[in-house]
Amino acid sequence: MTEVLTQPRPIRLKGRSFLALALTPELPFEDWLARLDDLAARSAGFFLRRPIVLDVGGLPIDRLQIRELVDQLGRRNVRIMGIEGAMPSLLGSDMPPAMSDGRPASDFEAPVAHEDDEAGTTEHVVPSDPQPAKATPSIVVTQPVRSGQSLFFPEGDVTIVGSVASGAEVVAGGSIHIYGTLRGRAMAGTTGNASARIFCRKLEAELIAIDGFYKTAEDMEPNLRGKAVQIWLEGDAIKAATLG
Amino acid sequence: MGKVVVVTSGKGGVGKTTSSAALGAALAQSGDKVVVVDFDVGLRNLDLVMGAERRVVYDLVNVIQGEAKLAQALIRDKRLETLYLLAASQTRDKDNLTPEGVEKVIAALKKTFDWVICDSPAGIERGATLAMRHADVAIVVTNPEVSSVRDSDRIIGLLDSKTLKAENGERMEKHLLLTRYDPARAERGDMLKVDDVLEILSIPLLGIIPESMDVLRASNVGSPVTLADGRSAPAVAYFNAARRLKGEDLPVTIPGEKRGFFGKIFGRKAA
């Protein structure tokens, strides 16, 4: 059979980070599993459909013990997406993949059962964090971004009061606002934010990108050159229009 | 305490050495004591442009390596007794310039001279970064064409990050010197306009030096243009740039630009 490739479109590979629950088992595992069962009994479905990473760092265990633990957890409907802190030799190909470089996030609070709780009402887990959602961070740069300089801000929006020179680049997790001429590269939404936009007072860019989709100067509509422009993503297509 | 000025550009052949010599001679003629230091170790030219090539005994590298005293290496100009040259070594390479050595030499020169003009080599490597490291003021030499402008932009970025002033959180004073400006080509649109260059680089303009055979002729006879023919157009432009460097508020005129009555009155203010 011959394979006909009508659309030679490349496969997009993108990095993305997710929040997972990290379980830290303790020795002996029998006791720890008993405590886990106790927790699960108090809040049925707590582990259901949650991505779980098993952190076995510092535990003196062998291959067989890890396999046994993963099996035990599987029987309790706890699905392990990866194992952190284990020697690669401990993990076979039929085991969840090794994970590393995990960054700590706020702790999950295990649900506490109330005495007067009726059975079946604990399924819904209320987020225990009462703080309001944090504002998206942003930075303001009041100097021109010079050729050879790279402004990297994956946390959020970047506002530049000045121009971005040819050979300079601005990389932002959120939107990019340039109150000046964009002559270099601007890459917005690099951490997977497809709703990020690029705004500039004068478009002379070498390259623009949103969420991994990019356009070089050659592909840009010539009638937008030198204009105040906003750029956004619609599906897989980069759209641009003049501003006011 | 003298002022340390670095004359830099990133790109080669735009007129750093010519400008260093011309500005040095212009400042010296105003009565200030000036030394021009060649940092282009291995490719020295300043001695030729200043007509001192037959009198170089010791150079910057000799002083840094302790093989000669600073006073032995300083060459006094034959025409101007307030103008001195510290030549670069032609036989050594740039690795002989050590940060500590350069620091010592600059500190010593600052004590005796009003102006220490460091003629930077092209590029962004060791020689160029060491030349700018101790500067108080930077003169960015740029030709009105895209590659020169982009390289200058890169150098301005380095001036704002890799110099002692920048590391101490201070602002480096930067000036743009637009050289080899050709009014005829500007008229035809073959060159970047002055306003475009200023908009891209966004640093104040120190002066515009017109493209002229006088500059080439002066270099060939080993004389800074401000010494060879003080009345020529490029010499006048360099003299004016030197006055602005000393803090005088002098409007910059674009060579060859036809301007109306109001234009003549108001001119162009140095930003």
Coordinates of N, CA and C in Angstrom, one line a residue, chain A residues 18-25 32 36 39 43 45-55 73 78-84 99 103 105-111 125 128:
Chain A
F18 N 1.4 21.1 33.8 CA 0.1 20.9 34.4 C 0.3 20.7 35.9
L19 N -0.8 20.9 36.6 CA -0.7 20.7 38.0 C -1.1 19.3 38.3
A20 N -0.3 18.6 39.0 CA -0.6 17.2 39.4 C -0.5 17.1 40.9
L21 N -1.1 16.1 41.5 CA -1.1 15.8 42.9 C 0.1 14.9 43.1
A22 N 1.0 15.3 44.0 CA 2.1 14.5 44.3 C 1.9 13.7 45.6
L23 N 1.9 12.3 45.5 CA 1.7 11.5 46.7 C 3.1 11.0 47.2
T24 N 3.3 11.2 48.5 CA 4.6 10.8 49.0 C 4.4 9.6 50.0
P25 N 4.6 8.4 49.4 CA 4.3 7.2 50.3 C 5.5 7.1 51.4
W32 N 0.9 2.9 55.4 CA 0.6 4.1 54.6 C -0.6 3.9 53.8
L36 N -4.2 5.8 53.6 CA -4.8 6.2 52.4 C -6.2 5.7 52.2
L39 N -8.5 7.8 54.3 CA -8.8 9.1 53.6 C -9.8 8.9 52.5
S43 N -13.6 10.5 51.8 CA -14.0 11.3 50.7 C -13.8 10.5 49.4
G45 N -13.8 9.2 45.9 CA -13.6 9.8 44.6 C -12.5 10.9 44.7
F46 N -11.8 11.1 45.8 CA -10.8 12.1 45.9 C -9.7 12.0 44.9
F47 N -9.3 10.7 44.6 CA -8.3 10.5 43.7 C -8.8 10.2 42.3
L48 N -10.1 10.1 42.2 CA -10.6 9.7 40.9 C -10.4 10.8 39.8
R49 N -9.9 10.5 38.7 CA -9.6 11.3 37.5 C -8.6 12.4 37.8
R50 N -7.9 12.3 38.9 CA -6.8 13.3 39.2 C -5.5 12.8 38.7
P51 N -4.7 13.6 38.0 CA -3.4 13.1 37.7 C -2.5 13.1 38.9
I52 N -1.9 11.9 39.2 CA -1.1 11.7 40.4 C 0.3 11.4 40.0
V53 N 1.2 12.0 40.7 CA 2.6 11.7 40.6 C 3.1 11.1 41.9
L54 N 3.8 10.0 41.8 CA 4.3 9.3 43.0 C 5.7 9.7 43.3
D55 N 5.9 10.3 44.5 CA 7.2 10.8 44.8 C 7.9 9.8 45.8
L73 N -2.1 0.8 44.4 CA -2.8 2.0 44.2 C -3.8 1.9 43.0
V78 N -6.4 4.8 42.0 CA -5.4 5.9 42.0 C -4.5 5.7 40.8
R79 N -4.6 6.5 39.8 CA -3.9 6.3 38.6 C -2.6 7.2 38.6
I80 N -1.5 6.5 38.5 CA -0.2 7.1 38.6 C 0.3 7.5 37.2
M81 N 0.5 8.8 36.9 CA 1.0 9.3 35.6 C 2.5 9.3 35.5
G82 N 3.1 9.3 36.7 CA 4.6 9.3 36.6 C 5.2 9.1 38.0
I83 N 6.5 8.8 38.0 CA 7.1 8.5 39.3 C 8.3 9.4 39.4
E84 N 8.4 10.1 40.5 CA 9.5 11.1 40.7 C 10.4 10.5 41.8
M99 N 9.7 11.1 36.3 CA 9.5 12.5 36.1 C 10.6 13.2 37.0
R103 N 8.3 21.4 40.1 CA 8.3 22.6 40.9 C 7.2 22.5 42.0
A105 N 4.0 23.4 44.2 CA 2.9 24.4 44.2 C 2.3 24.3 45.6
S106 N 1.2 25.0 45.8 CA 0.6 25.0 47.1 C 0.0 23.6 47.4
D107 N 0.1 23.3 48.7 CA -0.3 21.9 49.1 C -1.8 21.7 48.9
F108 N -2.2 20.5 48.6 CA -3.6 20.1 48.6 C -4.0 19.8 50.0
E109 N -5.1 20.3 50.4 CA -5.6 19.9 51.8 C -6.5 18.7 51.6
A110 N -6.1 17.7 52.4 CA -7.0 16.5 52.3 C -8.3 16.8 52.9
P111 N -9.4 16.3 52.3 CA -10.7 16.7 52.8 C -10.9 16.1 54.2
V125 N -15.4 17.8 46.1 CA -14.4 18.4 46.9 C -14.3 19.9 46.6
S128 N -9.9 24.1 48.9 CA -9.7 24.6 50.3 C -9.0 26.0 50.4

